[in-house]
Amino acid sequence: MRFSYPLHSLRESFQAKVFFISTLFVVAVSFSFVIFFTQHDKKSQTDQLVRQGELLASLLAHNSRLGVFAANGAMLNEAADGIMQHKDVLSVVIFNASGQLLAHKTRPGYEKRTGALLKDTGSAGKIASLAQKLQLSAHFHGTDTIEIFAPVLSRAGYTSAEALFFREQPTHAKDNVIGLVGIILDKEGLNKRLHSLVLFAVLIMAVFLLIGSLVAYLMARGITKPLNNLMEGVNALGSKGIFRKVSIETGDEIGKVAMAFNKMIDSLERREVEKRQLEEQLRHAQKMEAKEEWERTFDTVPDLVAILDREYRIVRINKAMADRLVISKEDAIGLKCHELFHGSASPHELCLCAENRAGGETYEAEIHEEKLDCYFWITVSPLKRNDGEVIGSVHMARDITQRKRAEAEKKAIQAKLIQTNKMTSLGLLVSGLAHEVNNPNNNIMFTAHLLAKSWKDAEPILDRYYREEGDFRIGGHLFSQVRDTLPHHITGITENSRRIEGIIKNLKNFVRKGKADLNSPMDVNRTVSVAASILNNQIRKYTGHFKLCLTEGLPTTRGNPQQIEQVVINLIMNALQALPDKERAVRVSTSLDSHGGFVIVEVHDEGCGMPREVRERIFEPFFSTKLESGGTGLGLAISNFIITEHKGLLEFDSEPGKGTTAVIKLPLGEGPKGSRFEQY
Amino acid sequence: MINLFITILTICVSLGSTAHGHEILVLQSLQVKPYEEALRGFKSACSADMRRLTVSDMEGADLTRTIHEERPGLILAIGADALKKIKRIKDIPIIYLMVLNPQQIAGGGKNITGVSMNIPPEKYLALLRKILAPPKMVGLLYDPVKTGSLVKKAQQAAGMMGIELLAKEVRRSKDVPELLNGMKGAINAFWMLPDTTVVTPETVEFFLLFSQEHKIPILTFANKYVEMGALISLDIDAFDLGRQAGEMAKKALEGTPVRDLPRSDARRSVLKINRNVARKLGINPDTIE
């Protein structure tokens, strides 16, 4: 398994394939060559031996021609001895045409092997027959010998005596067979030569294999090198998209492929460049379009948007912002935001807060812009680069003034509804309470009156008794003490009872006010003057600087003069009570707001003023800062109710320490015709 | 095959021209150089119109009929085979040429005459006498059937010329070596006769080996054996033979009856010596010439 990968890669390797195929080819060629060579050479050597034998046989046949012709043993022996000198010849036999053995020579030691020849050749008849059949020569292969026979020929005799004279002989003259020679050749030498030949061939094959393998390897490398180069180029292009040209080393098909590949690379490179240029142009166009779109969007946003750098310099503002600040977008660039927006030399606290927030998160806050007198909902978002570094901030300001106002109105309406609800409840409460309280209170008052009268009658008696009898105790207290305090207590009961009665009365008035006539002609100056005169004593008590400024010629309004008078009294009393000392002034004035169609009554004091919390709650029933000093918390509630019934406005402008100005705006013209609260 | 075709064509042509008739019809046994040479000699002596036929090319053809249709004035038979083919023709004069021992073929035909290849044995004996030192013992082998008469003539002449001939009869060629070996020491020269029993390719070789081995010079009848190793030869001159026959034909054509033209032997012979062999045998060739 360890080798599976390398083997697999070898199988897949073209170079290895070429190498193996070439090597196989070389091996096949080598084997074929060796086989062919050995076979061919074996045949060649055998043929050579046979040819040699045939030559020797022919020579012997020729040499023994005369011997056979003359049946001369000596001549034949001589010829046979000559042939026997050849080392490969083991035996020689010579027969005449009738198959009679004329001569027989055998190399000493080989008698057994050569004896077979005579045995094989057999009878004289067979020899004679063989001799007649043979034209040239015949050979027979034994296991380790070759037997070769050749006919002994005698040239054709002269057909006529005349022919003896001629050099030329008739063409049809035929040689006569007069005998047969046979020789036995030893194959031992041949076999030895063949063995050494095989060894030599194997050696050659080994050398050829080595050289062939080397050549095959070099060839495979040579073939695959340009292919590998090409493949690397293709891989680089395919996997990494790298346009790498391959070196062209050959002019063959691979070289042409490489050339084509390089051309393709050139073409692809050109197309890539063109593509990039097109993409760049497209990107640029998209960017431009996106930029324009973004800028359009940026300018379309109704909110005020500004992009600042880290030094609070304006990088860009949108149209809404530019319009609001009455500055061109271009001029705003580079200006410090706090200078432009707030007119301050240092960054606005909002920016500082936003900057100090950890993590650069979006910071939101509501501010009131004094310069524009508007409310804004500010969102400050950090502007980050791709790596997260904050490079500036985006300020978005939404004008929520209208919303704020709407909310305020909504709030006021809600408060009013609450107030109305309260009033309704109060009305119901008062209706029940007045009756329930009045009866016992009347009883108390009557009882107090009786008690006072009783005390008045009893006191001289008791005083006399005191004088006569000395001091004595009544209800646990000494008469001397009681005599002085009891009348006060009785008076206190009476006053408190009256007070309760007054409150009840006021309450009843409050709930029954709707039933009052609000359509009577009303001279505001007169009403104010009456109120001031009623309070004359109180005015003197609280201030030495009371001023009444009445504008002459005010138009007559419609309403209930008593109710307005009560309101004015209430306001003047509040003003007086707010004064810390008598040096402070109270000014009551009337005026006409012809544009708004109002008659205005202003009560201004130089008192302590009201904090905001108080100011927001002054119209609530039973809300009072003077509960300890006998305030009921109903005065302003009733006053506001009255003015509202008159379709006018009661407003307060007050700051702590700066005094308070109460303004009554009564509408001119028709005036109020009735109240929704008539049922009460 | 081509030759046969040509021959048939030739016959056709000749039949076509029978009205004219050739003066001489040359019938040649073979187309060999000596025959051509002889014909050339014949033509040099006789310029008559000739037509030539070769026996070896006309195997199967009725030669006699062809010749009769040809109706030549004379037939020239070159070679023994040619003579054998036409020896039965009696009405046309026949001159033979290049035939050895014509008597054995032609018998006593009256219309037949010619020049034989035979060179008179005396010429050989004279040569032997010239080259041999005494005792002049000359061996020869012969088949009595073939060359018996020649040997008889030779023996007669030898006696007169002081040469002793040791002649042994041979019936089979294979006996030649043994008979020759039997002469070893008894002869100092060997005379090779144109006898086909004695002279075969093997015996020639044997003669030559014998000659070299025992330093016995060989006198032979054809130049080719001198080239093979014999010492000396007296050969015919084929051209002159042809010429000799041409002269004879001319006379015959001119009207001389054939029976008046006697059969004759070669009037001229050619001597050839192998000087190398002569040197080896210790003979000065110049003395021979």
PDB file of N, CA and C in Angstrom, chain A residues 62 65-66 68-72 75 153-170 172 178, chain B residues 32-35 80 98-100 117 173-174 177 194-196 199-203 205-206 209 221-222 224-225 227 235:
ATOM      1  N   HIS A  62      35.842 -35.145 -56.487  1.00  0.00           N
ATOM      2  CA  HIS A  62      36.666 -34.790 -57.639  1.00  0.00           C
ATOM      3  C   HIS A  62      38.005 -35.515 -57.592  1.00  0.00           C
ATOM      4  N   ARG A  65      37.923 -39.092 -58.304  1.00  0.00           N
ATOM      5  CA  ARG A  65      37.319 -39.445 -59.592  1.00  0.00           C
ATOM      6  C   ARG A  65      38.167 -40.497 -60.340  1.00  0.00           C
ATOM      7  N   LEU A  66      39.458 -40.197 -60.374  1.00  0.00           N
ATOM      8  CA  LEU A  66      40.333 -41.125 -61.106  1.00  0.00           C
ATOM      9  C   LEU A  66      40.448 -42.450 -60.384  1.00  0.00           C
ATOM     10  N   VAL A  68      38.234 -43.759 -58.330  1.00  0.00           N
ATOM     11  CA  VAL A  68      37.007 -44.538 -58.503  1.00  0.00           C
ATOM     12  C   VAL A  68      36.937 -45.069 -59.914  1.00  0.00           C
ATOM     13  N   PHE A  69      37.303 -44.168 -60.856  1.00  0.00           N
ATOM     14  CA  PHE A  69      37.278 -44.563 -62.259  1.00  0.00           C
ATOM     15  C   PHE A  69      38.148 -45.807 -62.491  1.00  0.00           C
ATOM     16  N   ALA A  70      39.337 -45.750 -61.841  1.00  0.00           N
ATOM     17  CA  ALA A  70      40.264 -46.856 -62.049  1.00  0.00           C
ATOM     18  C   ALA A  70      40.158 -47.904 -60.962  1.00  0.00           C
ATOM     19  N   ALA A  71      39.224 -47.654 -59.973  1.00  0.00           N
ATOM     20  CA  ALA A  71      39.091 -48.521 -58.809  1.00  0.00           C
ATOM     21  C   ALA A  71      40.447 -48.743 -58.164  1.00  0.00           C
ATOM     22  N   ASN A  72      41.166 -47.636 -58.079  1.00  0.00           N
ATOM     23  CA  ASN A  72      42.529 -47.698 -57.564  1.00  0.00           C
ATOM     24  C   ASN A  72      42.520 -47.316 -56.089  1.00  0.00           C
ATOM     25  N   MET A  75      45.082 -44.581 -54.895  1.00  0.00           N
ATOM     26  CA  MET A  75      44.691 -43.207 -55.237  1.00  0.00           C
ATOM     27  C   MET A  75      43.562 -42.725 -54.334  1.00  0.00           C
ATOM     28  N   LEU A 153      31.571 -37.846 -60.230  1.00  0.00           N
ATOM     29  CA  LEU A 153      31.079 -37.721 -61.603  1.00  0.00           C
ATOM     30  C   LEU A 153      32.223 -37.888 -62.588  1.00  0.00           C
ATOM     31  N   SER A 154      31.850 -38.478 -63.648  1.00  0.00           N
ATOM     32  CA  SER A 154      32.808 -38.578 -64.751  1.00  0.00           C
ATOM     33  C   SER A 154      32.202 -37.796 -65.895  1.00  0.00           C
ATOM     34  N   ARG A 155      33.021 -36.899 -66.442  1.00  0.00           N
ATOM     35  CA  ARG A 155      32.477 -36.104 -67.535  1.00  0.00           C
ATOM     36  C   ARG A 155      32.075 -37.018 -68.701  1.00  0.00           C
ATOM     37  N   ALA A 156      31.125 -36.569 -69.458  1.00  0.00           N
ATOM     38  CA  ALA A 156      30.624 -37.394 -70.555  1.00  0.00           C
ATOM     39  C   ALA A 156      31.740 -37.688 -71.561  1.00  0.00           C
ATOM     40  N   GLY A 157      31.796 -38.889 -72.016  1.00  0.00           N
ATOM     41  CA  GLY A 157      32.818 -39.274 -72.977  1.00  0.00           C
ATOM     42  C   GLY A 157      32.568 -38.610 -74.318  1.00  0.00           C
ATOM     43  N   TYR A 158      33.524 -38.692 -75.181  1.00  0.00           N
ATOM     44  CA  TYR A 158      33.381 -38.068 -76.489  1.00  0.00           C
ATOM     45  C   TYR A 158      32.463 -38.927 -77.354  1.00  0.00           C
ATOM     46  N   THR A 159      31.472 -38.242 -77.956  1.00  0.00           N
ATOM     47  CA  THR A 159      30.483 -38.992 -78.733  1.00  0.00           C
ATOM     48  C   THR A 159      31.050 -39.467 -80.079  1.00  0.00           C
ATOM     49  N   SER A 160      32.006 -38.709 -80.580  1.00  0.00           N
ATOM     50  CA  SER A 160      32.601 -39.129 -81.852  1.00  0.00           C
ATOM     51  C   SER A 160      34.100 -38.882 -81.793  1.00  0.00           C
ATOM     52  N   ALA A 161      34.778 -39.523 -82.635  1.00  0.00           N
ATOM     53  CA  ALA A 161      36.220 -39.381 -82.649  1.00  0.00           C
ATOM     54  C   ALA A 161      36.615 -37.954 -83.002  1.00  0.00           C
ATOM     55  N   GLU A 162      35.758 -37.317 -83.856  1.00  0.00           N
ATOM     56  CA  GLU A 162      36.070 -35.928 -84.221  1.00  0.00           C
ATOM     57  C   GLU A 162      36.032 -35.000 -83.013  1.00  0.00           C
ATOM     58  N   ALA A 163      35.114 -35.344 -82.126  1.00  0.00           N
ATOM     59  CA  ALA A 163      34.965 -34.486 -80.965  1.00  0.00           C
ATOM     60  C   ALA A 163      36.219 -34.454 -80.113  1.00  0.00           C
ATOM     61  N   LEU A 164      37.033 -35.506 -80.266  1.00  0.00           N
ATOM     62  CA  LEU A 164      38.277 -35.524 -79.492  1.00  0.00           C
ATOM     63  C   LEU A 164      39.167 -34.346 -79.844  1.00  0.00           C
ATOM     64  N   PHE A 165      38.925 -33.836 -81.065  1.00  0.00           N
ATOM     65  CA  PHE A 165      39.768 -32.725 -81.520  1.00  0.00           C
ATOM     66  C   PHE A 165      39.291 -31.369 -80.976  1.00  0.00           C
ATOM     67  N   PHE A 166      37.994 -31.335 -80.654  1.00  0.00           N
ATOM     68  CA  PHE A 166      37.424 -30.011 -80.343  1.00  0.00           C
ATOM     69  C   PHE A 166      37.544 -29.670 -78.867  1.00  0.00           C
ATOM     70  N   ARG A 167      37.707 -28.383 -78.672  1.00  0.00           N
ATOM     71  CA  ARG A 167      37.669 -27.897 -77.278  1.00  0.00           C
ATOM     72  C   ARG A 167      36.237 -27.918 -76.751  1.00  0.00           C
ATOM     73  N   GLU A 168      35.368 -27.505 -77.637  1.00  0.00           N
ATOM     74  CA  GLU A 168      33.964 -27.436 -77.225  1.00  0.00           C
ATOM     75  C   GLU A 168      33.361 -28.823 -77.214  1.00  0.00           C
ATOM     76  N   GLN A 169      32.493 -29.054 -76.275  1.00  0.00           N
ATOM     77  CA  GLN A 169      31.786 -30.306 -76.193  1.00  0.00           C
ATOM     78  C   GLN A 169      30.308 -30.058 -76.455  1.00  0.00           C
ATOM     79  N   PRO A 170      29.633 -31.038 -77.003  1.00  0.00           N
ATOM     80  CA  PRO A 170      28.201 -30.852 -77.255  1.00  0.00           C
ATOM     81  C   PRO A 170      27.472 -30.522 -75.946  1.00  0.00           C
ATOM     82  N   HIS A 172      24.550 -31.223 -74.933  1.00  0.00           N
ATOM     83  CA  HIS A 172      23.699 -32.252 -74.323  1.00  0.00           C
ATOM     84  C   HIS A 172      24.500 -33.332 -73.626  1.00  0.00           C
ATOM     85  N   ILE A 178      29.939 -42.153 -61.276  1.00  0.00           N
ATOM     86  CA  ILE A 178      30.766 -43.362 -61.239  1.00  0.00           C
ATOM     87  C   ILE A 178      30.999 -43.808 -59.803  1.00  0.00           C
TER      88      ILE A 178
ATOM     89  N   VAL B  32      30.324 -25.681 -84.305  1.00  0.00           N
ATOM     90  CA  VAL B  32      31.517 -25.521 -83.469  1.00  0.00           C
ATOM     91  C   VAL B  32      32.594 -24.818 -84.271  1.00  0.00           C
ATOM     92  N   LYS B  33      33.521 -24.290 -83.517  1.00  0.00           N
ATOM     93  CA  LYS B  33      34.507 -23.410 -84.149  1.00  0.00           C
ATOM     94  C   LYS B  33      35.317 -24.093 -85.271  1.00  0.00           C
ATOM     95  N   PRO B  34      35.822 -25.343 -85.021  1.00  0.00           N
ATOM     96  CA  PRO B  34      36.608 -25.956 -86.100  1.00  0.00           C
ATOM     97  C   PRO B  34      35.801 -26.151 -87.378  1.00  0.00           C
ATOM     98  N   TYR B  35      34.507 -26.472 -87.265  1.00  0.00           N
ATOM     99  CA  TYR B  35      33.677 -26.653 -88.441  1.00  0.00           C
ATOM    100  C   TYR B  35      33.504 -25.330 -89.179  1.00  0.00           C
ATOM    101  N   ALA B  80      31.181 -36.008 -88.918  1.00  0.00           N
ATOM    102  CA  ALA B  80      30.787 -37.405 -89.131  1.00  0.00           C
ATOM    103  C   ALA B  80      29.277 -37.559 -89.108  1.00  0.00           C
ATOM    104  N   MET B  98      36.096 -32.753 -92.297  1.00  0.00           N
ATOM    105  CA  MET B  98      36.198 -32.882 -90.847  1.00  0.00           C
ATOM    106  C   MET B  98      35.607 -34.227 -90.392  1.00  0.00           C
ATOM    107  N   VAL B  99      35.932 -35.276 -91.070  1.00  0.00           N
ATOM    108  CA  VAL B  99      35.483 -36.612 -90.663  1.00  0.00           C
ATOM    109  C   VAL B  99      36.738 -37.475 -90.469  1.00  0.00           C
ATOM    110  N   LEU B 100      36.774 -38.165 -89.328  1.00  0.00           N
ATOM    111  CA  LEU B 100      37.899 -39.042 -89.035  1.00  0.00           C
ATOM    112  C   LEU B 100      37.471 -40.458 -89.456  1.00  0.00           C
ATOM    113  N   MET B 117      40.089 -36.136 -91.595  1.00  0.00           N
ATOM    114  CA  MET B 117      40.890 -35.421 -90.597  1.00  0.00           C
ATOM    115  C   MET B 117      42.177 -36.207 -90.292  1.00  0.00           C
ATOM    116  N   SER B 173      37.214 -48.211 -71.073  1.00  0.00           N
ATOM    117  CA  SER B 173      38.010 -47.032 -70.703  1.00  0.00           C
ATOM    118  C   SER B 173      38.630 -47.190 -69.319  1.00  0.00           C
ATOM    119  N   LYS B 174      37.843 -47.803 -68.396  1.00  0.00           N
ATOM    120  CA  LYS B 174      38.331 -47.907 -67.031  1.00  0.00           C
ATOM    121  C   LYS B 174      39.589 -48.792 -66.916  1.00  0.00           C
ATOM    122  N   PRO B 177      43.851 -46.882 -67.002  1.00  0.00           N
ATOM    123  CA  PRO B 177      44.874 -46.606 -65.998  1.00  0.00           C
ATOM    124  C   PRO B 177      45.756 -47.831 -65.709  1.00  0.00           C
ATOM    125  N   PRO B 194      43.461 -40.849 -81.583  1.00  0.00           N
ATOM    126  CA  PRO B 194      42.078 -40.359 -81.494  1.00  0.00           C
ATOM    127  C   PRO B 194      41.077 -41.520 -81.414  1.00  0.00           C
ATOM    128  N   ASP B 195      41.063 -42.143 -80.236  1.00  0.00           N
ATOM    129  CA  ASP B 195      40.202 -43.299 -80.002  1.00  0.00           C
ATOM    130  C   ASP B 195      39.298 -42.972 -78.824  1.00  0.00           C
ATOM    131  N   THR B 196      38.013 -43.013 -79.051  1.00  0.00           N
ATOM    132  CA  THR B 196      37.099 -42.571 -77.984  1.00  0.00           C
ATOM    133  C   THR B 196      37.038 -43.546 -76.807  1.00  0.00           C
ATOM    134  N   VAL B 199      40.524 -42.364 -75.124  1.00  0.00           N
ATOM    135  CA  VAL B 199      40.559 -40.958 -74.682  1.00  0.00           C
ATOM    136  C   VAL B 199      39.190 -40.559 -74.097  1.00  0.00           C
ATOM    137  N   THR B 200      39.161 -40.438 -72.816  1.00  0.00           N
ATOM    138  CA  THR B 200      37.972 -39.890 -72.119  1.00  0.00           C
ATOM    139  C   THR B 200      38.499 -38.770 -71.219  1.00  0.00           C
ATOM    140  N   PRO B 201      37.621 -37.979 -70.693  1.00  0.00           N
ATOM    141  CA  PRO B 201      38.102 -36.895 -69.805  1.00  0.00           C
ATOM    142  C   PRO B 201      38.961 -37.440 -68.664  1.00  0.00           C
ATOM    143  N   GLU B 202      38.577 -38.615 -68.125  1.00  0.00           N
ATOM    144  CA  GLU B 202      39.335 -39.148 -66.997  1.00  0.00           C
ATOM    145  C   GLU B 202      40.697 -39.685 -67.459  1.00  0.00           C
ATOM    146  N   THR B 203      40.633 -40.375 -68.604  1.00  0.00           N
ATOM    147  CA  THR B 203      41.898 -40.983 -69.055  1.00  0.00           C
ATOM    148  C   THR B 203      42.880 -39.928 -69.503  1.00  0.00           C
ATOM    149  N   GLU B 205      43.170 -37.058 -68.186  1.00  0.00           N
ATOM    150  CA  GLU B 205      43.757 -36.566 -66.941  1.00  0.00           C
ATOM    151  C   GLU B 205      44.813 -37.559 -66.438  1.00  0.00           C
ATOM    152  N   PHE B 206      44.430 -38.807 -66.543  1.00  0.00           N
ATOM    153  CA  PHE B 206      45.326 -39.854 -66.066  1.00  0.00           C
ATOM    154  C   PHE B 206      46.613 -39.910 -66.890  1.00  0.00           C
ATOM    155  N   LEU B 209      48.673 -36.984 -65.831  1.00  0.00           N
ATOM    156  CA  LEU B 209      49.281 -37.229 -64.517  1.00  0.00           C
ATOM    157  C   LEU B 209      50.431 -38.246 -64.650  1.00  0.00           C
ATOM    158  N   PHE B 221      47.047 -35.793 -80.728  1.00  0.00           N
ATOM    159  CA  PHE B 221      46.556 -35.455 -82.055  1.00  0.00           C
ATOM    160  C   PHE B 221      45.858 -34.089 -82.080  1.00  0.00           C
ATOM    161  N   ALA B 222      45.652 -33.482 -80.877  1.00  0.00           N
ATOM    162  CA  ALA B 222      44.934 -32.192 -80.884  1.00  0.00           C
ATOM    163  C   ALA B 222      45.641 -31.203 -79.960  1.00  0.00           C
ATOM    164  N   LYS B 224      44.490 -29.085 -78.002  1.00  0.00           N
ATOM    165  CA  LYS B 224      43.938 -28.823 -76.662  1.00  0.00           C
ATOM    166  C   LYS B 224      44.614 -29.680 -75.594  1.00  0.00           C
ATOM    167  N   TYR B 225      45.120 -30.866 -75.973  1.00  0.00           N
ATOM    168  CA  TYR B 225      45.776 -31.712 -74.985  1.00  0.00           C
ATOM    169  C   TYR B 225      47.157 -31.181 -74.638  1.00  0.00           C
ATOM    170  N   GLU B 227      47.764 -28.080 -74.437  1.00  0.00           N
ATOM    171  CA  GLU B 227      47.463 -27.017 -73.446  1.00  0.00           C
ATOM    172  C   GLU B 227      47.186 -27.625 -72.076  1.00  0.00           C
ATOM    173  N   ASP B 235      48.239 -31.465 -85.093  1.00  0.00           N
ATOM    174  CA  ASP B 235      46.784 -31.260 -85.233  1.00  0.00           C
ATOM    175  C   ASP B 235      46.487 -30.912 -86.673  1.00  0.00           C
TER     176      ASP B 235
END
